[in-house]
mmCIF file of C-alpha atoms and ligand atoms in Angstrom:
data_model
loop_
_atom_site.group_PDB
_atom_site.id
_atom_site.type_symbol
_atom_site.label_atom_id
_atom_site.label_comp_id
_atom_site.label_asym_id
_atom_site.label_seq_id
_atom_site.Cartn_x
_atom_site.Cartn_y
_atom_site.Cartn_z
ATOM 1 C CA UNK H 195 55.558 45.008 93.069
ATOM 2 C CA UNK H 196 55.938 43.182 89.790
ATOM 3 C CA UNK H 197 53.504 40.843 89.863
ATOM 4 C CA UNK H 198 55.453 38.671 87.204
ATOM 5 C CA UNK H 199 57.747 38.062 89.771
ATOM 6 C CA UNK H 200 55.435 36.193 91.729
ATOM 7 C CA UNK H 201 54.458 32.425 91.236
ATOM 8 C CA UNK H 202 52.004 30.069 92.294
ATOM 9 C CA UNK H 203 52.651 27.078 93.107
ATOM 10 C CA UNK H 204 50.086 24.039 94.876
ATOM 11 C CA UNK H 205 50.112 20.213 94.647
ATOM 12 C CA UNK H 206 47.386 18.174 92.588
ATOM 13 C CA UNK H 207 45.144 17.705 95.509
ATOM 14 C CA UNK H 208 44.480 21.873 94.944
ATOM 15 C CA UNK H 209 42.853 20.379 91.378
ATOM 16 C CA UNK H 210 43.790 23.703 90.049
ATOM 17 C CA UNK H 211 46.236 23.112 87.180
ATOM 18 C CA UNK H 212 46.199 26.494 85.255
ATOM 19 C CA UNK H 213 46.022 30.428 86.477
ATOM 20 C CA UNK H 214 46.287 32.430 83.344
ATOM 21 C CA UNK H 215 47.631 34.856 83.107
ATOM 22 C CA UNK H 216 50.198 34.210 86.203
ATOM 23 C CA UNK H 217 52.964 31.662 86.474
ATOM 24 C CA UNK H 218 51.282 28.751 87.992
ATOM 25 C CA UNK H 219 52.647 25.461 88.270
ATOM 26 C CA UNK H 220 50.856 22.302 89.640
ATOM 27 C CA UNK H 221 53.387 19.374 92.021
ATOM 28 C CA UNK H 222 51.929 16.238 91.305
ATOM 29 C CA UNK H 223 50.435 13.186 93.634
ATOM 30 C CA UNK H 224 50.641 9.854 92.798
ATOM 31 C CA UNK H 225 48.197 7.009 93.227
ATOM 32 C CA UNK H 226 50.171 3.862 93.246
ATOM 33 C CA UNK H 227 48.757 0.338 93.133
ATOM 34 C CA UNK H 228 50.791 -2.493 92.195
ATOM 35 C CA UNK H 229 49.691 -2.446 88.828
ATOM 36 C CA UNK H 230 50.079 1.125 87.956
ATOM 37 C CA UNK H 231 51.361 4.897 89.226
ATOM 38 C CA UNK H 232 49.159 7.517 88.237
ATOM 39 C CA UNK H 233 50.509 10.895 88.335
ATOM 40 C CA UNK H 234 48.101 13.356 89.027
ATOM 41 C CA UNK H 235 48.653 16.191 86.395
ATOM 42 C CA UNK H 236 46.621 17.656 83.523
ATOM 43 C CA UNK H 237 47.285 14.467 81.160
ATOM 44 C CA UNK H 238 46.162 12.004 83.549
ATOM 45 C CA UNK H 239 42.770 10.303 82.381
ATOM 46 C CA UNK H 240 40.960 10.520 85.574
ATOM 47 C CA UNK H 241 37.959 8.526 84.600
ATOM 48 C CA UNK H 242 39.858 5.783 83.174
ATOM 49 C CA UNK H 243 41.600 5.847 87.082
ATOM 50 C CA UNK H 244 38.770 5.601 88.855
ATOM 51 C CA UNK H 245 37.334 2.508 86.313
ATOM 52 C CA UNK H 246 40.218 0.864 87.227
ATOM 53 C CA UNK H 247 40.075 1.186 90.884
ATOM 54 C CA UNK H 248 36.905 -0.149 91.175
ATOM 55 C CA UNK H 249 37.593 -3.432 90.097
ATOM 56 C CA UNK H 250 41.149 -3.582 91.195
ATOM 57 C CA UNK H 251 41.184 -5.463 94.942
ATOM 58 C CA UNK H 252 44.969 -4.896 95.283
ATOM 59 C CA UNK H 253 46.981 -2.699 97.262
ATOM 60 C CA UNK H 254 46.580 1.130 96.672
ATOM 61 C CA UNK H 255 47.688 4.221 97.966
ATOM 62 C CA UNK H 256 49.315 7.540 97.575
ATOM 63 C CA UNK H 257 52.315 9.708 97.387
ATOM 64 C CA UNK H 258 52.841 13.583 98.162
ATOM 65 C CA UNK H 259 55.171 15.376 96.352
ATOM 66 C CA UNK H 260 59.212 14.760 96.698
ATOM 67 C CA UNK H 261 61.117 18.124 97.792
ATOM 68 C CA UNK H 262 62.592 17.540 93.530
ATOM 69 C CA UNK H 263 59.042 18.026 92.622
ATOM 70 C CA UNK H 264 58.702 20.959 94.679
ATOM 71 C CA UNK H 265 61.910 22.577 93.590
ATOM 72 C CA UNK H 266 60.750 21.871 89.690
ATOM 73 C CA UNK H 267 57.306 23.695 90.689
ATOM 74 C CA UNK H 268 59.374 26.941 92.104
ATOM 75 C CA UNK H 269 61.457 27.127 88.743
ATOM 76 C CA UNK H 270 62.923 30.863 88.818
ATOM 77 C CA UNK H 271 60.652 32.394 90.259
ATOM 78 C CA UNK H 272 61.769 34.958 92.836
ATOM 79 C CA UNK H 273 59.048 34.815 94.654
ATOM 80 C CA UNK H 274 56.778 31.807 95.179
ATOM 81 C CA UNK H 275 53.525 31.327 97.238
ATOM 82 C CA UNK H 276 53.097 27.624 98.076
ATOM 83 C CA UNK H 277 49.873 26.086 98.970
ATOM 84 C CA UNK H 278 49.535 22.205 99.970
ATOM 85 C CA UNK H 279 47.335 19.852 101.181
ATOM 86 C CA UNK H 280 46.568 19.508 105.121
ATOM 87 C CA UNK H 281 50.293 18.625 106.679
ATOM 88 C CA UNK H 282 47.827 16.223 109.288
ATOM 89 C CA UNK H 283 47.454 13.893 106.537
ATOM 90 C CA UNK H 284 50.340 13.923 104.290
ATOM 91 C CA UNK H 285 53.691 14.764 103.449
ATOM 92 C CA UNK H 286 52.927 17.311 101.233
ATOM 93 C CA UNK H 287 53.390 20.185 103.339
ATOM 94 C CA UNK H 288 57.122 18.905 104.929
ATOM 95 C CA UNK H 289 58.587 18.104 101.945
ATOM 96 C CA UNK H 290 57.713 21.694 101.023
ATOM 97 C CA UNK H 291 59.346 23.159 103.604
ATOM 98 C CA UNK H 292 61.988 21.117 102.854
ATOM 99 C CA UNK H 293 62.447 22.523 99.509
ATOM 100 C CA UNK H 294 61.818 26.251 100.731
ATOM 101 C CA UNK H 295 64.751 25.885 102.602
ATOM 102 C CA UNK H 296 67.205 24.521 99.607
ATOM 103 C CA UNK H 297 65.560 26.562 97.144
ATOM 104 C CA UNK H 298 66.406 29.972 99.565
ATOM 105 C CA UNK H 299 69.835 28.670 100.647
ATOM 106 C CA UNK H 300 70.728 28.263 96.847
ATOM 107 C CA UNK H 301 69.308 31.554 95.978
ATOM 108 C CA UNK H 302 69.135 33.952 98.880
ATOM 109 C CA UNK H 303 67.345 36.308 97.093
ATOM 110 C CA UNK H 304 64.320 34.593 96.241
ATOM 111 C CA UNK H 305 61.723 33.364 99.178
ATOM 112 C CA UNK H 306 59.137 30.796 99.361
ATOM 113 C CA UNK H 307 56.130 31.347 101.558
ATOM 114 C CA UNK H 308 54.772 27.738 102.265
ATOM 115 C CA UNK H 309 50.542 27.495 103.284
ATOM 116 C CA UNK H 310 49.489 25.074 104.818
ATOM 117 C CA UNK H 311 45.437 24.671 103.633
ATOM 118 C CA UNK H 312 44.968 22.358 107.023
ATOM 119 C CA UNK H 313 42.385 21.256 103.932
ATOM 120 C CA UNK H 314 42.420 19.917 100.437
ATOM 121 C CA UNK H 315 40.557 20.521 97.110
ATOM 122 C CA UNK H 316 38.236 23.533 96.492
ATOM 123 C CA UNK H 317 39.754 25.463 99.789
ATOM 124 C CA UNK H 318 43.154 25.405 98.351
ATOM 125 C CA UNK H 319 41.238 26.804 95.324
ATOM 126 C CA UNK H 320 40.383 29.717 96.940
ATOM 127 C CA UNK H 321 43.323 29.971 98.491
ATOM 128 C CA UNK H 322 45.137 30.432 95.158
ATOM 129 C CA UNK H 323 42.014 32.410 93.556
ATOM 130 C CA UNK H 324 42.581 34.679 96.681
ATOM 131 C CA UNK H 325 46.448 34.937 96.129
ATOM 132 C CA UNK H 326 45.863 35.504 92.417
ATOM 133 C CA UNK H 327 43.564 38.307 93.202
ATOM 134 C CA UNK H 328 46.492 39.929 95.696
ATOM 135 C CA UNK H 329 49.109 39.352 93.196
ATOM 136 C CA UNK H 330 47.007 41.670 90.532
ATOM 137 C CA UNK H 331 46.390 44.478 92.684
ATOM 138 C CA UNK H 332 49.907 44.982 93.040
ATOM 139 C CA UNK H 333 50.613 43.971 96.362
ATOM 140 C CA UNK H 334 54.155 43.327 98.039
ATOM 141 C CA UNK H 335 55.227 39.780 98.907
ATOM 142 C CA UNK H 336 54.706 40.492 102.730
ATOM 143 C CA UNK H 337 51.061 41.907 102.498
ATOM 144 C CA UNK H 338 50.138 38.918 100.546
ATOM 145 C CA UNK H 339 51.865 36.409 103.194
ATOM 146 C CA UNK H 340 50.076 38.434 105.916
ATOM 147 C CA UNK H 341 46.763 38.635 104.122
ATOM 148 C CA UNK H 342 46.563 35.387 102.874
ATOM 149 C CA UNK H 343 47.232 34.095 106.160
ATOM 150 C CA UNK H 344 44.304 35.974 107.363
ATOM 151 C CA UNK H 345 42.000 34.990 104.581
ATOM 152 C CA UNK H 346 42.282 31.456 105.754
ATOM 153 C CA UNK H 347 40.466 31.899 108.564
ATOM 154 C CA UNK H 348 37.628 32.781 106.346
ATOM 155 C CA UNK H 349 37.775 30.109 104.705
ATOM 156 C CA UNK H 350 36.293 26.096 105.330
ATOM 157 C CA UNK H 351 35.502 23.223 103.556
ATOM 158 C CA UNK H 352 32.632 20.192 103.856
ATOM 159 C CA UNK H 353 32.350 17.128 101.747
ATOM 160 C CA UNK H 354 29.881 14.290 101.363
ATOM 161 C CA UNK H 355 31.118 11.100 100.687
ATOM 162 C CA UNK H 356 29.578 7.271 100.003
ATOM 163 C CA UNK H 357 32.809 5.369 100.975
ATOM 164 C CA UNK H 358 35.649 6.263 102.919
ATOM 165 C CA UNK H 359 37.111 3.051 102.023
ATOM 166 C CA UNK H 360 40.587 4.429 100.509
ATOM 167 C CA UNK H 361 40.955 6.612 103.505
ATOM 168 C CA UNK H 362 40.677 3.849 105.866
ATOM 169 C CA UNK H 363 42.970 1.722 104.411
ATOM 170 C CA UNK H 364 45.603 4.454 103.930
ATOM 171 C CA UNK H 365 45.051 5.096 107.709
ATOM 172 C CA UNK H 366 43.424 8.752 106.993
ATOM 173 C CA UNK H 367 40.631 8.115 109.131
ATOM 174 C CA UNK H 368 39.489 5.440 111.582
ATOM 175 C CA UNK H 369 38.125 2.372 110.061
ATOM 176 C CA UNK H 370 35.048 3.021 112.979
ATOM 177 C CA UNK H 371 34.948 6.284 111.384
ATOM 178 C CA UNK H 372 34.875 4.599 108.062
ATOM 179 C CA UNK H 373 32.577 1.880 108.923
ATOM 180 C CA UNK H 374 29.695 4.171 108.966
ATOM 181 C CA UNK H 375 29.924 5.602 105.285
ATOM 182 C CA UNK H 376 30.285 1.958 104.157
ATOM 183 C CA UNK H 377 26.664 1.456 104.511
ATOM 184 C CA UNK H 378 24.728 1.258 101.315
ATOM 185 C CA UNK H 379 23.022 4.777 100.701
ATOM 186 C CA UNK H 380 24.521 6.543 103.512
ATOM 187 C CA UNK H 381 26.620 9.620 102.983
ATOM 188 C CA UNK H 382 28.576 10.964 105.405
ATOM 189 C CA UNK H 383 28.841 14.605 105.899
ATOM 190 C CA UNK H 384 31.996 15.956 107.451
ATOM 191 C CA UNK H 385 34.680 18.885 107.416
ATOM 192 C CA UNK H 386 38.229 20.079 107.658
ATOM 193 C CA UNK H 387 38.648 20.378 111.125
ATOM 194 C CA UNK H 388 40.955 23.384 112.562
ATOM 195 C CA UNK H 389 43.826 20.587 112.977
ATOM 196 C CA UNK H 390 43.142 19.848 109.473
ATOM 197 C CA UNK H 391 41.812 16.322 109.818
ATOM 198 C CA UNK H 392 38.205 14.424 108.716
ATOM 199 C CA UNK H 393 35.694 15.862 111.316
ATOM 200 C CA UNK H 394 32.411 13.896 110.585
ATOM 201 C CA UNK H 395 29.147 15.302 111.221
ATOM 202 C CA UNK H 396 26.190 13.462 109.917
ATOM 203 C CA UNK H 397 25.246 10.617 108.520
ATOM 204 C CA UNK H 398 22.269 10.970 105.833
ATOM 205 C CA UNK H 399 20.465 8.317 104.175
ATOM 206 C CA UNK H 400 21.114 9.344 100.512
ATOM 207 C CA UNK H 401 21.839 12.422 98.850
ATOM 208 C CA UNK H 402 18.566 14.197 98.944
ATOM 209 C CA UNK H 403 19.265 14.640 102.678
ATOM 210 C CA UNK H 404 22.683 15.111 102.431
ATOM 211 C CA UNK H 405 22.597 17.967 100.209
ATOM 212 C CA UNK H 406 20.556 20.165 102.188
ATOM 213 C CA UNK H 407 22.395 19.009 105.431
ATOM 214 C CA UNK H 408 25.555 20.483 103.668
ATOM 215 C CA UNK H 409 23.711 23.934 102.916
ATOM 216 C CA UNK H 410 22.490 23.958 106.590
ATOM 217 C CA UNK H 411 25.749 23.510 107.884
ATOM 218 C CA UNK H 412 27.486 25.959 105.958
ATOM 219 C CA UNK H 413 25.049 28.534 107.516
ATOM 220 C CA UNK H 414 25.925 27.006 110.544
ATOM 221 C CA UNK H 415 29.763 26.862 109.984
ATOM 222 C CA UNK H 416 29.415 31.575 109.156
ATOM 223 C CA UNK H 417 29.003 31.055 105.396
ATOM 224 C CA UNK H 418 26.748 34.125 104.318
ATOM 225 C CA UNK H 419 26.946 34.483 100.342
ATOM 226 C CA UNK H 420 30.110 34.689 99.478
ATOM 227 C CA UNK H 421 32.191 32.099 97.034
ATOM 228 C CA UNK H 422 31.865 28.487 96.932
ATOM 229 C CA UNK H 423 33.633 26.094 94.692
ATOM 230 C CA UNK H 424 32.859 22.589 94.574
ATOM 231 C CA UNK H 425 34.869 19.875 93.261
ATOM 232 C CA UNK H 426 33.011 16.384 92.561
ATOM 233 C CA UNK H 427 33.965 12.900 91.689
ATOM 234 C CA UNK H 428 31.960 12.181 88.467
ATOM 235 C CA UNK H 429 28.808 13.509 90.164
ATOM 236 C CA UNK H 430 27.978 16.759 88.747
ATOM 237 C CA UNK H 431 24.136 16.244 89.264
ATOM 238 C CA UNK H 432 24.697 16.437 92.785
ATOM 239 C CA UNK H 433 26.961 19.197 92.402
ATOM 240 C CA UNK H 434 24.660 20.944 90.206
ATOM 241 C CA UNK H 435 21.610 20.499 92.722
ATOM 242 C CA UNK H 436 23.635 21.831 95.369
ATOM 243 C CA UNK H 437 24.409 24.873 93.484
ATOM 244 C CA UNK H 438 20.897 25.311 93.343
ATOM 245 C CA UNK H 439 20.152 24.662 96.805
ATOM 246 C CA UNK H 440 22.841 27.388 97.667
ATOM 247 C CA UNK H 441 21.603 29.798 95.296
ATOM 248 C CA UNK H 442 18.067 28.966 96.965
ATOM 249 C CA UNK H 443 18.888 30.283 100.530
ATOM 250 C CA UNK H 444 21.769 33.148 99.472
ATOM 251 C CA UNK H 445 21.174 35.052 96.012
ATOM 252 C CA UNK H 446 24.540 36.489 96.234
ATOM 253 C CA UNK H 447 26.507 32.784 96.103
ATOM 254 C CA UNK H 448 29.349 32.739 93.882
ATOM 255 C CA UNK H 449 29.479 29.345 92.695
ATOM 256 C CA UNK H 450 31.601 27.442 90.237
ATOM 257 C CA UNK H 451 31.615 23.586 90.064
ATOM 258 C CA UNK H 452 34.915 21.766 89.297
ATOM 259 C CA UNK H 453 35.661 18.089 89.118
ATOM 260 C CA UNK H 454 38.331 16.484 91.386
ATOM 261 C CA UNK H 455 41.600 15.495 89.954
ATOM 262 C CA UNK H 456 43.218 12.128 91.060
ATOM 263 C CA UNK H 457 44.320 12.955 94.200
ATOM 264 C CA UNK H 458 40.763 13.468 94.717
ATOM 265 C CA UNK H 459 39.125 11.197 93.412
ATOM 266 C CA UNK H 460 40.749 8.777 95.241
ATOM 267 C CA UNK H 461 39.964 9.855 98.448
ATOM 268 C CA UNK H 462 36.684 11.702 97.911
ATOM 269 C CA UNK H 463 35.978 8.152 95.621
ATOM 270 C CA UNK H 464 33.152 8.163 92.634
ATOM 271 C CA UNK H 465 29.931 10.242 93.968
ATOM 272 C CA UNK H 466 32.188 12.214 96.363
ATOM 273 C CA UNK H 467 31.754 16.147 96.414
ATOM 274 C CA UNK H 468 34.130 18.545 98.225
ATOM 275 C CA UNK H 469 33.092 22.280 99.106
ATOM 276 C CA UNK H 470 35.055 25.101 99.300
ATOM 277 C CA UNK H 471 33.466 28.188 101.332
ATOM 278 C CA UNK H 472 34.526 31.328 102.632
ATOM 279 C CA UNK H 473 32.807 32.557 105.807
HETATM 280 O O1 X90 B 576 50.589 12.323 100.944
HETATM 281 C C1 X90 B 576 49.692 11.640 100.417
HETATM 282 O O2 X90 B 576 49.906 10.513 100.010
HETATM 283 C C2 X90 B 576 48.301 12.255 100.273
HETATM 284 C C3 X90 B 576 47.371 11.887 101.386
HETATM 285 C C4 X90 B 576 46.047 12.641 101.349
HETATM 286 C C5 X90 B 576 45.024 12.137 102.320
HETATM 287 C C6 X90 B 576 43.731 12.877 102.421
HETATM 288 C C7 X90 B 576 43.096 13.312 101.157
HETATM 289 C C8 X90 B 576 41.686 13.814 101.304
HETATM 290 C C9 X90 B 576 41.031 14.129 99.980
HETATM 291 C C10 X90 B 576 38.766 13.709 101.010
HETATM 292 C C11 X90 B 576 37.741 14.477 101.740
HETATM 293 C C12 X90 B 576 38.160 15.798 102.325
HETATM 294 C C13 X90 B 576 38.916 15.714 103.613
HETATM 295 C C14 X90 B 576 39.462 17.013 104.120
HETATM 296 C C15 X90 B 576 40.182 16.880 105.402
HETATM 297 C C16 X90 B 576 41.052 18.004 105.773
HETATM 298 C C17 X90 B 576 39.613 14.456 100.019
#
């Protein structure tokens, strides 16, 4: 099949925002407060965002992409492969669907195939590294919808983060759940769980625990040297150690560090880390 027939398309929360040399287009989040909207795409200063936020005690939260934004993402394409953020804690994913169906009843002969990452950040990453890959070796729109579907159950994601603050107050977690990372110096280790919600697992006091906690529990979680892709708020030392720490136990790792879009970044908040595994 023609591979330039195919497009990618994923919302910001993927923070993947280019895939040269395919058609790739990014649907943008928003963080609104009542000051500002932030759109989450490539000319967004991030760092400037999260300044902001931290002395900002107003109002904030987010907005998933409309079914417009979705339809703008598809373009022409005749074939698109959509990946979104976890449909347990946002719109994303419905509104999505929502354009699939328009998009397919205006054109019937192009088709959308809608993923739902039941995760965020680096594990829709390799979601759309993985669909990239299919794409180039030539592969018809139905073996990539049934092997991509597959690949996701090799697939998982943990993060560490110091304050869960946005997602309690935006009713993403519990604020018991949220309590605990509040603490100073206590990171809380968690993961997508299979319903694609916040599944904590540890608390650590600091990050010199929490790092090797994360590279335990990937063992633990089938992890066994393939890729990894981490995506950090404005923390690359962690994200740099952990590489390390990774490389330490499996000499094979594949591991590229990214830094988290807004989307994010507002969750994951400064000092936050997400990782991407397959297993
Ligand atoms: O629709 C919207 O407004 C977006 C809501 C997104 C809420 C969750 C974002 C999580 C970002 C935080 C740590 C990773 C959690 C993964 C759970 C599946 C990153």
């Amino acid at each position: 099949m023609n591979p330039w027939n195919m497009k990618i398309v994923a919302d910001s929360s993927s923070d993947v925002f280019s895939l040269e040399p395919l058609p790739y287009a990014s649907a943008p989040l928003k963080i609104i407060t009542d000051e500002k909207e932030y759109v989450d795409d490539q000319s967004l200063d991030v760092a400037q965002m999260v300044d902001d936020l931290l002395t900002y005690s107003g109002r904030s939260g987010t907005a998933c992409p409309s079914t417009g934004d979705w339809l703008d993402a598809f373009g022409e394409a005749p074939y698109v492969f959509c990946v979104t953020i976890t449909s347990n804690l946002s719109g994303s994913y419905n509104s999505a669907c929502v354009a699939k169906q328009e998009y397919e009843e205006m054109y019937p002969d192009r088709h959308v195939f809608v993923i739902d990452s039941l995760s965020a950040g680096p594990e829709l990453r390799l979601i759309i590294e993985k669909l990239k890959e299919l794409i180039l070796a030539g592969k018809t729109y139905e073996e990539i919808c049934a092997e991509i579907t597959g690949y996701q159950n090799h697939a998982d994601l943990l993060f560490m983060l110091e304050s869960l603050k946005n997602l309690a107050n935006n009713g993403r977690v519990s604020k018991l759940v949220a309590s605990a990372a509040g603490i100073l110096g206590i990171r809380m280790v968690g993961k997508a769980s299979e319903q694609g919600t916040l599944e904590p697992l540890s608390k650590c006091r600091g990050e010199k625990k929490a790092l090797p906690t994360i590279v335990q529990l990937m063992d633990k979680y089938g992890y066994s040297g393939g890729k990894v892709r981490i995506a950090h708020c404005f923390n690359p030392e962690a994200a740099a150690k952990l590489k390390a720490l990774i490389l330490e136990k499996f000499a094979s790792a594949q591991i590229e560090i990214c830094k988290c879009g807004a989307l994010c970044s507002f969750y994951a908040e400064k000092g936050g880390m997400l990782v991407g595994f397959e297993k």
